[in-house]
Amino acid sequence: MVSFYLGIDFGTSGARAIVIDADSTIRANINYAFSSSTSQPWVRIWQDALYSLLEQIPLAIRQEIEAIAINGTSATVLLCDEKGNPLDDAILYNDGRGIEVLNKVKAIAPAEHPVLSATSSLAKLFWWYEKPIYSQAKYFLHQADWLAFLLHGNLGISDYHNALKLGYDVQNLCYPQWLTQLPIYPLLPEVLPPGTPINSVTPEIAHRFNLRKDCRVCTGTTDSIAAFLASGANQPGEAVTSLGSTLVLKLLSHTHIEDAKSGIYSHRLGNLWLTGGASNTGGAVLRHFFSDEALDRFSRQIDGTKPSVLEYYPLLKKGERFPVNDPELLPKLDPRPDDPVDFLHGLLESIARLEALGYQRLQALGATPLFKVYSAGGGAKNETWRVIRERLLKVRVVCSLNREAAYGSALLAKGGSFGIVGKNVYIDTK
Ligand code: ADP
């Protein structure tokens, strides 16, 4: 009998389902774009997307799915009644309304905790706490928790990736005392390791979508961690650099490190830690000066083995957190040579220098030394940049094996219950 595993990614502009087999080979890959013209609430759009993705998986595969895991965007949250019905539309990952109550969060959370941001899950819950609707609330859930609930029917369960920005203590695997004494505490979900089987799909869901009655639904994760799991990085010292609009570094480490001022924190991955930071430099600056076609053409004319003498700090506006923490830092983009190829060489080299500095910073704080970097995001395909980065990082730089978060969630569904993700052994389920 063949076994299949389903990962579903809820991203910013759409959702995707990927089914893998026991060898982690992709057997189905389905995309669902969220409509931008609809006035429907997000919760309705996501529910439709979830059911539509399930329906589109070929029946022969769907009937043999053993386990499902879902990832959502980090800090996208819902307030629900006792039956799991959302009382209000979801608050999205980047919604900054929590600024109104940030002082109240500051009054109770330890200094420089990841919850001390206007977009943290906890700030969003504090915002709801002051609204009349709160009196009917029974559960506070993340997007991934609620979508999984639609399949397995159990309320009040989350994972320790989604729960980090809620204030869950991932080192001691409990809610800290400063949270447990608050009136919002009864609404908080129980937190389990990502990939833990919660329950089988409900009989209604099994019947409606022709799923196995014993198909397991597991706890999920966040989109960026799912993308890390998909990359192939699985040893301490291996890292994933995301070369998207911004530059995001993630280094797998034996040690937990934290420097909230610089936006550095660690997610738990079983017995290991996923340390990381995000810089404001990155592809958005490249896109400001070059089309994707020009980036490709000019990059081919650069000899990446030779250093550029141009030293920039490529930013679109003032302010940086990582690897340099300075809200007043100004972009440095001159001198600008006449030849666009030389200018691009300077930009690629400067971003790579910041990438190297970022990994040095993580290591200086105690993270496991870097030995291999996987690349993800729009800049990962740039071979010239890879050569430049390899020269500056002084370790091997390769492309991620797979860049889809849904693939990472499928690995979580496959391996979570056995403590194994692909060849990784870092997701323990104890
Ligand atoms: P996002 O973070 O917005 O999801 P993507 O991962 O889609 O970003 O990557 C888009 C970025 O990739 C753009 O900012 C663009 O400048 C950059 N990019 C596209 N093609 C190249 C290329 N050949 N070399 C370097 N960067 C590129």
CSV table of C-alpha atoms and ligand atoms in Angstrom, one decimal:
chain,number,residue,atom,x,y,z
A,1,MET,CA,0.0,0.0,0.0
A,2,VAL,CA,1.3,3.5,-0.9
A,3,SER,CA,1.3,6.2,1.8
A,4,PHE,CA,1.0,9.8,1.1
A,5,TYR,CA,1.5,12.9,3.2
A,6,LEU,CA,-0.1,16.3,2.6
A,7,GLY,CA,1.4,19.7,3.5
A,8,ILE,CA,-0.6,22.9,3.0
A,9,ASP,CA,0.9,26.3,3.0
A,10,PHE,CA,-1.2,29.4,3.7
A,11,GLY,CA,1.0,32.3,2.4
A,12,THR,CA,0.3,36.0,1.9
A,13,SER,CA,-1.2,35.8,-1.6
A,14,GLY,CA,-2.4,32.2,-1.9
A,15,ALA,CA,-2.4,28.7,-0.6
A,16,ARG,CA,-0.6,25.6,-1.9
A,17,ALA,CA,-1.0,21.9,-1.3
A,18,ILE,CA,1.8,19.4,-1.9
A,19,VAL,CA,1.5,15.7,-1.5
A,20,ILE,CA,4.6,13.6,-1.1
A,21,ASP,CA,5.2,9.8,-0.9
A,22,ALA,CA,7.3,7.8,1.5
A,23,ASP,CA,10.4,8.8,-0.4
A,24,SER,CA,9.5,12.5,-0.1
A,25,THR,CA,8.8,12.6,-3.9
A,26,ILE,CA,6.1,15.1,-4.9
A,27,ARG,CA,3.0,13.3,-6.2
A,28,ALA,CA,0.6,16.3,-6.3
A,29,ASN,CA,1.2,20.1,-6.3
A,30,ILE,CA,-1.8,22.4,-6.3
A,31,ASN,CA,-2.0,26.2,-6.1
A,32,TYR,CA,-4.9,28.4,-5.0
A,33,ALA,CA,-4.6,32.2,-5.5
A,34,PHE,CA,-6.6,34.3,-3.1
A,35,SER,CA,-8.9,36.7,-5.0
A,36,SER,CA,-8.0,40.3,-4.4
A,37,SER,CA,-11.4,41.6,-5.5
A,38,THR,CA,-13.6,39.8,-3.0
A,39,SER,CA,-15.1,41.5,0.1
A,40,GLN,CA,-15.3,38.2,1.9
A,41,PRO,CA,-13.6,37.9,5.3
A,42,TRP,CA,-10.2,36.2,5.4
A,43,VAL,CA,-11.5,33.3,7.4
A,44,ARG,CA,-14.1,32.5,4.6
A,45,ILE,CA,-11.4,32.8,1.9
A,46,TRP,CA,-9.1,30.4,3.8
A,47,GLN,CA,-11.8,27.9,4.4
A,48,ASP,CA,-12.8,27.9,0.7
A,49,ALA,CA,-9.1,27.6,-0.2
A,50,LEU,CA,-8.6,24.7,2.1
A,51,TYR,CA,-11.6,22.7,0.8
A,52,SER,CA,-10.8,23.6,-2.8
A,53,LEU,CA,-7.2,22.4,-2.5
A,54,LEU,CA,-8.4,19.1,-0.9
A,55,GLU,CA,-10.9,18.6,-3.7
A,56,GLN,CA,-8.3,19.1,-6.4
A,57,ILE,CA,-6.0,16.4,-5.1
A,58,PRO,CA,-6.5,13.4,-7.5
A,59,LEU,CA,-8.8,11.0,-5.8
A,60,ALA,CA,-6.4,8.0,-6.0
A,61,ILE,CA,-3.9,10.0,-4.0
A,62,ARG,CA,-6.3,11.7,-1.7
A,63,GLN,CA,-7.7,8.3,-0.5
A,64,GLU,CA,-4.3,7.2,0.6
A,65,ILE,CA,-3.2,10.3,2.6
A,66,GLU,CA,-1.9,9.2,6.0
A,67,ALA,CA,-1.2,12.6,7.6
A,68,ILE,CA,-1.7,16.3,7.0
A,69,ALA,CA,0.1,19.4,8.4
A,70,ILE,CA,-0.7,23.0,7.7
A,71,ASN,CA,1.5,26.1,8.0
A,72,GLY,CA,0.2,29.7,8.2
A,73,THR,CA,1.8,33.1,8.3
A,74,SER,CA,3.4,33.8,11.6
A,75,ALA,CA,1.3,36.0,14.0
A,76,THR,CA,-1.9,35.7,11.9
A,77,VAL,CA,-4.6,35.1,14.6
A,78,LEU,CA,-8.3,34.5,15.3
A,79,LEU,CA,-10.6,35.0,18.2
A,80,CYS,CA,-13.2,32.2,18.4
A,81,ASP,CA,-16.3,31.2,20.4
A,82,GLU,CA,-16.7,27.9,22.1
A,83,LYS,CA,-17.6,26.1,18.8
A,84,GLY,CA,-14.5,27.6,17.0
A,85,ASN,CA,-16.5,30.1,15.0
A,86,PRO,CA,-14.5,33.3,14.5
A,87,LEU,CA,-16.0,36.2,16.3
A,88,ASP,CA,-14.3,38.8,14.1
A,89,ASP,CA,-12.2,38.6,10.9
A,90,ALA,CA,-8.6,37.3,11.5
A,91,ILE,CA,-5.9,39.9,12.2
A,92,LEU,CA,-3.1,39.4,9.7
A,93,TYR,CA,0.6,38.9,10.3
A,94,ASN,CA,1.5,42.5,9.3
A,95,ASP,CA,-1.4,44.3,10.9
A,96,GLY,CA,0.0,46.9,13.3
A,97,ARG,CA,-3.1,47.8,15.3
A,98,GLY,CA,-1.4,46.3,18.4
A,99,ILE,CA,0.5,49.6,18.6
A,100,GLU,CA,-2.5,50.9,20.5
A,101,VAL,CA,-1.9,48.4,23.4
A,102,LEU,CA,1.9,48.0,23.2
A,103,ASN,CA,2.4,49.9,26.4
A,104,LYS,CA,0.2,47.3,28.2
A,105,VAL,CA,2.2,44.5,26.8
A,106,LYS,CA,5.4,46.3,27.8
A,107,ALA,CA,4.1,46.6,31.4
A,108,ILE,CA,3.9,42.8,31.8
A,109,ALA,CA,6.4,41.1,29.4
A,110,PRO,CA,10.2,41.0,30.1
A,111,ALA,CA,12.3,43.7,28.4
A,112,GLU,CA,13.1,42.9,24.7
A,113,HIS,CA,10.8,39.9,24.5
A,114,PRO,CA,9.6,38.9,20.9
A,115,VAL,CA,6.0,39.8,22.0
A,116,LEU,CA,7.0,43.4,22.3
A,117,SER,CA,6.1,44.3,18.8
A,118,ALA,CA,2.9,45.9,17.5
A,119,THR,CA,2.4,42.9,15.2
A,120,SER,CA,3.0,40.1,17.8
A,121,SER,CA,0.2,37.6,18.4
A,122,LEU,CA,0.1,38.8,22.1
A,123,ALA,CA,-0.3,42.4,21.1
A,124,LYS,CA,-3.2,41.4,18.8
A,125,LEU,CA,-4.9,39.5,21.7
A,126,PHE,CA,-4.5,42.5,24.0
A,127,TRP,CA,-6.1,44.6,21.3
A,128,TRP,CA,-9.2,42.3,21.2
A,129,TYR,CA,-9.3,42.1,25.0
A,130,GLU,CA,-10.5,45.8,25.0
A,131,LYS,CA,-13.3,45.2,22.5
A,132,PRO,CA,-16.9,44.2,23.5
A,133,ILE,CA,-16.7,41.1,21.3
A,134,TYR,CA,-14.1,39.7,23.7
A,135,SER,CA,-16.8,38.8,26.2
A,136,GLN,CA,-17.9,35.9,23.9
A,137,ALA,CA,-14.4,34.6,23.3
A,138,LYS,CA,-13.3,31.2,24.3
A,139,TYR,CA,-10.3,30.4,22.1
A,140,PHE,CA,-7.4,32.5,20.7
A,141,LEU,CA,-5.9,30.6,17.7
A,142,HIS,CA,-3.3,31.1,15.0
A,143,GLN,CA,-4.3,30.7,11.4
A,144,ALA,CA,-2.6,27.2,11.2
A,145,ASP,CA,-4.3,26.0,14.4
A,146,TRP,CA,-7.8,27.1,13.2
A,147,LEU,CA,-7.4,25.6,9.7
A,148,ALA,CA,-6.3,22.3,11.2
A,149,PHE,CA,-9.3,22.4,13.6
A,150,LEU,CA,-11.6,22.6,10.6
A,151,LEU,CA,-10.2,19.1,9.7
A,152,HIS,CA,-9.8,17.4,13.1
A,153,GLY,CA,-12.4,19.2,15.2
A,154,ASN,CA,-10.3,19.8,18.3
A,155,LEU,CA,-10.1,23.3,19.6
A,156,GLY,CA,-7.3,25.0,21.6
A,157,ILE,CA,-4.2,23.4,20.2
A,158,SER,CA,-1.1,25.1,18.7
A,159,ASP,CA,2.6,24.4,18.1
A,160,TYR,CA,5.7,26.0,19.6
A,161,HIS,CA,6.6,27.7,16.3
A,162,ASN,CA,3.4,29.6,16.0
A,163,ALA,CA,3.3,30.2,19.8
A,164,LEU,CA,6.7,32.0,20.1
A,165,LYS,CA,5.2,35.4,19.4
A,166,LEU,CA,2.4,34.7,21.8
A,167,GLY,CA,4.9,34.5,24.6
A,168,TYR,CA,5.2,30.8,25.0
A,169,ASP,CA,8.5,29.9,26.6
A,170,VAL,CA,10.2,27.6,24.0
A,171,GLN,CA,13.1,26.9,26.3
A,172,ASN,CA,11.1,25.6,29.2
A,173,LEU,CA,8.1,24.4,27.1
A,174,CYS,CA,5.5,26.2,29.2
A,175,TYR,CA,3.7,29.5,29.4
A,176,PRO,CA,5.7,31.9,31.6
A,177,GLN,CA,4.3,33.0,34.9
A,178,TRP,CA,3.8,36.6,33.7
A,179,LEU,CA,1.3,35.2,31.2
A,180,THR,CA,-0.4,32.6,33.3
A,181,GLN,CA,-1.6,35.2,35.8
A,182,LEU,CA,-3.4,37.3,33.1
A,183,PRO,CA,-7.2,37.3,32.5
A,184,ILE,CA,-6.5,36.3,28.8
A,185,TYR,CA,-4.7,33.1,29.9
A,186,PRO,CA,-7.7,30.8,29.7
A,187,LEU,CA,-8.0,31.5,26.0
A,188,LEU,CA,-4.5,30.5,25.1
A,189,PRO,CA,-4.0,27.2,23.2
A,190,GLU,CA,-2.2,24.1,24.5
A,191,VAL,CA,1.2,24.1,22.8
A,192,LEU,CA,2.6,20.9,21.3
A,193,PRO,CA,5.7,20.2,19.1
A,194,PRO,CA,5.2,20.9,15.4
A,195,GLY,CA,4.2,17.7,13.5
A,196,THR,CA,2.5,16.0,16.5
A,197,PRO,CA,-0.6,14.1,15.5
A,198,ILE,CA,-3.7,15.7,17.1
A,199,ASN,CA,-6.5,13.5,15.9
A,200,SER,CA,-8.0,11.8,12.8
A,201,VAL,CA,-10.0,13.9,10.4
A,202,THR,CA,-13.6,14.2,11.5
A,203,PRO,CA,-16.1,11.7,10.0
A,204,GLU,CA,-17.7,14.6,8.0
A,205,ILE,CA,-14.4,15.7,6.5
A,206,ALA,CA,-13.4,12.1,5.7
A,207,HIS,CA,-16.8,11.6,4.0
A,208,ARG,CA,-16.9,14.9,2.1
A,209,PHE,CA,-13.3,14.6,0.7
A,210,ASN,CA,-13.0,10.8,0.4
A,211,LEU,CA,-10.1,10.8,3.0
A,212,ARG,CA,-9.1,7.8,5.0
A,213,LYS,CA,-11.0,7.7,8.3
A,214,ASP,CA,-7.7,7.4,10.1
A,215,CYS,CA,-6.0,10.2,8.2
A,216,ARG,CA,-4.0,12.1,11.0
A,217,VAL,CA,-4.0,15.8,11.3
A,218,CYS,CA,-0.8,17.1,12.9
A,219,THR,CA,0.2,20.4,14.6
A,220,GLY,CA,1.6,22.8,12.0
A,221,THR,CA,4.3,25.5,11.8
A,222,THR,CA,4.9,28.9,10.4
A,223,ASP,CA,5.6,29.6,6.7
A,224,SER,CA,9.2,30.6,7.1
A,225,ILE,CA,10.1,27.5,9.2
A,226,ALA,CA,8.2,25.3,6.7
A,227,ALA,CA,10.4,26.8,3.9
A,228,PHE,CA,13.5,26.0,6.1
A,229,LEU,CA,12.3,22.4,6.4
A,230,ALA,CA,11.9,22.2,2.7
A,231,SER,CA,15.3,23.5,1.9
A,232,GLY,CA,17.2,20.4,2.8
A,233,ALA,CA,19.3,22.0,5.6
A,234,ASN,CA,19.2,19.6,8.5
A,235,GLN,CA,22.6,19.6,10.3
A,236,PRO,CA,23.7,22.1,13.0
A,237,GLY,CA,25.9,24.7,11.1
A,238,GLU,CA,23.7,24.5,8.0
A,239,ALA,CA,21.8,27.7,7.1
A,240,VAL,CA,19.2,29.0,4.7
A,241,THR,CA,19.6,32.5,3.3
A,242,SER,CA,16.4,33.9,1.8
A,243,LEU,CA,17.3,36.4,-1.0
A,244,GLY,CA,13.8,37.8,-1.4
A,245,SER,CA,12.7,41.5,-1.0
A,246,THR,CA,14.7,41.4,2.2
A,247,LEU,CA,17.7,39.4,3.4
A,248,VAL,CA,16.7,36.7,6.0
A,249,LEU,CA,19.2,34.4,7.6
A,250,LYS,CA,18.4,31.2,9.5
A,251,LEU,CA,21.2,29.0,11.0
A,252,LEU,CA,20.6,25.7,12.6
A,253,SER,CA,22.4,25.6,15.9
A,254,HIS,CA,23.0,23.5,19.0
A,255,THR,CA,22.6,26.6,21.1
A,256,HIS,CA,19.7,29.0,21.8
A,257,ILE,CA,20.7,32.6,21.2
A,258,GLU,CA,18.7,35.9,21.5
A,259,ASP,CA,19.3,39.6,21.0
A,260,ALA,CA,15.9,41.2,20.8
A,261,LYS,CA,17.3,44.6,20.0
A,262,SER,CA,18.7,43.2,16.7
A,263,GLY,CA,15.6,41.1,16.1
A,264,ILE,CA,17.6,37.9,16.7
A,265,TYR,CA,15.7,35.0,18.3
A,266,SER,CA,15.7,31.2,18.2
A,267,HIS,CA,12.9,28.9,17.3
A,268,ARG,CA,13.0,25.4,18.8
A,269,LEU,CA,13.5,22.5,16.4
A,270,GLY,CA,13.4,19.4,18.5
A,271,ASN,CA,16.7,19.4,20.4
A,272,LEU,CA,18.2,22.1,18.2
A,273,TRP,CA,17.6,25.8,17.6
A,274,LEU,CA,16.8,27.7,14.5
A,275,THR,CA,18.5,31.0,15.0
A,276,GLY,CA,18.1,33.9,12.7
A,277,GLY,CA,17.8,37.5,11.9
A,278,ALA,CA,16.4,39.7,9.1
A,279,SER,CA,18.1,42.7,7.4
A,280,ASN,CA,16.3,45.5,5.5
A,281,THR,CA,18.7,45.1,2.7
A,282,GLY,CA,18.0,42.6,-0.1
A,283,GLY,CA,16.2,42.2,-3.5
A,284,ALA,CA,13.9,45.2,-3.0
A,285,VAL,CA,16.9,47.5,-3.5
A,286,LEU,CA,18.0,45.5,-6.6
A,287,ARG,CA,14.5,45.9,-8.0
A,288,HIS,CA,14.5,49.6,-7.4
A,289,PHE,CA,17.4,50.0,-9.8
A,290,PHE,CA,17.0,47.0,-12.2
A,291,SER,CA,14.3,44.9,-13.8
A,292,ASP,CA,14.6,41.1,-13.2
A,293,GLU,CA,15.6,40.8,-16.9
A,294,ALA,CA,18.4,43.4,-16.5
A,295,LEU,CA,19.5,41.7,-13.2
A,296,ASP,CA,19.9,38.5,-15.1
A,297,ARG,CA,21.7,40.0,-18.1
A,298,PHE,CA,24.1,42.2,-16.2
A,299,SER,CA,24.9,39.5,-13.6
A,300,ARG,CA,26.1,37.3,-16.4
A,301,GLN,CA,28.7,40.0,-17.3
A,302,ILE,CA,30.1,40.1,-13.8
A,303,ASP,CA,33.2,38.0,-12.9
A,304,GLY,CA,32.1,36.9,-9.4
A,305,THR,CA,35.5,35.6,-8.5
A,306,LYS,CA,36.9,39.2,-8.4
A,307,PRO,CA,35.9,41.5,-5.5
A,308,SER,CA,34.2,44.8,-6.2
A,309,VAL,CA,35.8,47.8,-4.6
A,310,LEU,CA,32.4,49.5,-4.1
A,311,GLU,CA,31.2,49.3,-0.4
A,312,TYR,CA,27.5,50.1,-0.1
A,313,TYR,CA,24.9,49.7,2.5
A,314,PRO,CA,22.0,48.9,0.2
A,315,LEU,CA,18.7,50.2,1.8
A,316,LEU,CA,15.6,51.8,0.4
A,317,LYS,CA,15.1,54.0,3.5
A,318,LYS,CA,16.8,54.8,6.7
A,319,GLY,CA,17.0,52.2,9.5
A,320,GLU,CA,18.4,48.7,10.0
A,321,ARG,CA,18.1,46.1,12.7
A,322,PHE,CA,20.4,43.2,11.7
A,323,PRO,CA,23.4,42.7,11.4
A,324,VAL,CA,23.8,46.3,12.4
A,325,ASN,CA,21.2,47.6,14.9
A,326,ASP,CA,20.8,51.3,14.1
A,327,PRO,CA,17.4,52.8,13.4
A,328,GLU,CA,19.2,55.9,12.1
A,329,LEU,CA,21.4,54.1,9.6
A,330,LEU,CA,21.3,55.8,6.2
A,331,PRO,CA,21.4,54.0,2.9
A,332,LYS,CA,24.9,54.2,1.3
A,333,LEU,CA,24.7,53.8,-2.5
A,334,ASP,CA,27.5,55.9,-3.8
A,335,PRO,CA,29.8,56.4,-5.6
A,336,ARG,CA,27.7,55.2,-8.5
A,337,PRO,CA,29.8,54.1,-11.5
A,338,ASP,CA,28.5,54.9,-15.0
A,339,ASP,CA,28.6,51.2,-16.0
A,340,PRO,CA,25.5,49.4,-14.6
A,341,VAL,CA,27.4,46.2,-14.6
A,342,ASP,CA,29.9,47.6,-12.1
A,343,PHE,CA,27.1,49.2,-10.1
A,344,LEU,CA,25.3,45.8,-9.8
A,345,HIS,CA,28.5,44.1,-8.9
A,346,GLY,CA,28.9,46.5,-6.0
A,347,LEU,CA,25.4,45.9,-4.9
A,348,LEU,CA,25.6,42.1,-5.0
A,349,GLU,CA,29.0,42.2,-3.3
A,350,SER,CA,27.7,44.6,-0.6
A,351,ILE,CA,24.6,42.5,0.2
A,352,ALA,CA,26.8,39.4,0.3
A,353,ARG,CA,29.1,41.2,2.8
A,354,LEU,CA,26.1,41.9,5.0
A,355,GLU,CA,25.1,38.3,4.7
A,356,ALA,CA,28.6,37.2,5.9
A,357,LEU,CA,28.5,39.8,8.7
A,358,GLY,CA,25.0,38.5,9.7
A,359,TYR,CA,26.3,34.9,10.1
A,360,GLN,CA,29.3,36.2,12.0
A,361,ARG,CA,27.0,38.0,14.3
A,362,LEU,CA,24.9,34.9,15.0
A,363,GLN,CA,28.1,32.9,15.7
A,364,ALA,CA,29.5,35.7,17.9
A,365,LEU,CA,26.3,35.3,20.0
A,366,GLY,CA,27.1,31.6,20.4
A,367,ALA,CA,25.4,29.9,17.4
A,368,THR,CA,27.0,26.7,15.9
A,369,PRO,CA,29.7,27.7,13.3
A,370,LEU,CA,28.4,28.0,9.8
A,371,PHE,CA,29.4,25.3,7.3
A,372,LYS,CA,26.9,25.3,4.4
A,373,VAL,CA,24.4,27.7,3.1
A,374,TYR,CA,21.2,26.9,1.1
A,375,SER,CA,19.7,29.8,-0.9
A,376,ALA,CA,16.0,30.5,-1.3
A,377,GLY,CA,14.0,33.5,-2.7
A,378,GLY,CA,14.1,35.3,-6.0
A,379,GLY,CA,17.9,35.9,-5.9
A,380,ALA,CA,18.8,32.2,-5.4
A,381,LYS,CA,18.9,31.5,-9.1
A,382,ASN,CA,21.7,34.1,-9.6
A,383,GLU,CA,24.8,32.0,-10.2
A,384,THR,CA,27.1,35.1,-10.2
A,385,TRP,CA,25.8,36.1,-6.8
A,386,ARG,CA,26.3,32.5,-5.6
A,387,VAL,CA,30.0,32.7,-6.6
A,388,ILE,CA,30.4,36.1,-4.9
A,389,ARG,CA,28.6,34.8,-1.7
A,390,GLU,CA,30.7,31.6,-1.6
A,391,ARG,CA,33.9,33.7,-1.8
A,392,LEU,CA,32.8,36.0,1.1
A,393,LEU,CA,31.0,33.4,3.3
A,394,LYS,CA,33.9,30.9,2.8
A,395,VAL,CA,31.5,27.9,2.9
A,396,ARG,CA,29.7,26.0,0.2
A,397,VAL,CA,26.6,27.8,-1.1
A,398,VAL,CA,23.9,25.7,-2.9
A,399,CYS,CA,20.2,26.1,-3.9
A,400,SER,CA,17.5,24.9,-1.6
A,401,LEU,CA,16.4,21.4,-2.6
A,402,ASN,CA,12.8,22.7,-2.5
A,403,ARG,CA,11.6,26.2,-1.9
A,404,GLU,CA,7.9,25.5,-1.2
A,405,ALA,CA,6.7,25.9,2.4
A,406,ALA,CA,4.0,23.3,1.5
A,407,TYR,CA,6.8,20.8,0.9
A,408,GLY,CA,8.2,21.5,4.3
A,409,SER,CA,4.8,21.0,5.9
A,410,ALA,CA,4.4,17.7,4.0
A,411,LEU,CA,7.7,16.6,5.5
A,412,LEU,CA,6.4,17.5,8.9
A,413,ALA,CA,3.3,15.5,8.3
A,414,LYS,CA,5.4,12.5,7.2
A,415,GLY,CA,8.1,12.6,9.9
A,416,GLY,CA,6.7,14.5,12.8
A,417,SER,CA,5.2,11.5,14.5
A,418,PHE,CA,8.4,9.5,14.2
A,419,GLY,CA,10.7,12.3,15.2
A,420,ILE,CA,12.2,12.4,11.7
A,421,VAL,CA,11.8,15.0,9.0
A,422,GLY,CA,13.4,13.8,5.8
A,423,LYS,CA,16.9,12.8,6.9
A,424,ASN,CA,16.5,15.2,9.9
A,425,VAL,CA,16.1,14.0,13.4
A,426,TYR,CA,15.5,17.3,15.0
A,427,ILE,CA,11.7,17.2,15.4
A,428,ASP,CA,11.2,15.3,18.6
A,429,THR,CA,7.7,14.7,19.7
A,430,LYS,CA,8.3,14.1,23.4
B,1,ADP,P1,9.5,38.2,-1.7
B,1,ADP,O1,10.4,38.3,-0.5
B,1,ADP,O2,8.9,39.5,-2.0
B,1,ADP,O3,8.6,37.0,-1.7
B,1,ADP,P2,10.9,36.8,-3.9
B,1,ADP,O4,11.5,35.7,-3.2
B,1,ADP,O5,9.8,36.6,-4.8
B,1,ADP,O6,10.6,38.0,-2.9
B,1,ADP,O7,12.2,37.5,-4.7
B,1,ADP,C1,12.0,38.8,-5.3
B,1,ADP,C2,13.3,39.5,-5.4
B,1,ADP,O8,14.2,38.8,-6.1
B,1,ADP,C3,13.1,40.8,-6.0
B,1,ADP,O9,13.4,41.9,-5.1
B,1,ADP,C4,14.2,40.8,-7.2
B,1,ADP,O10,15.0,42.0,-7.1
B,1,ADP,C5,15.1,39.7,-6.8
B,1,ADP,N1,15.6,39.0,-8.0
B,1,ADP,C6,14.9,38.6,-9.1
B,1,ADP,N2,15.7,38.1,-10.0
B,1,ADP,C7,17.0,38.2,-9.5
B,1,ADP,C8,18.3,37.8,-10.0
B,1,ADP,N3,18.4,37.3,-11.2
B,1,ADP,N4,19.3,38.1,-9.2
B,1,ADP,C9,19.1,38.7,-8.0
B,1,ADP,N5,18.0,39.0,-7.5
B,1,ADP,C10,16.9,38.8,-8.3
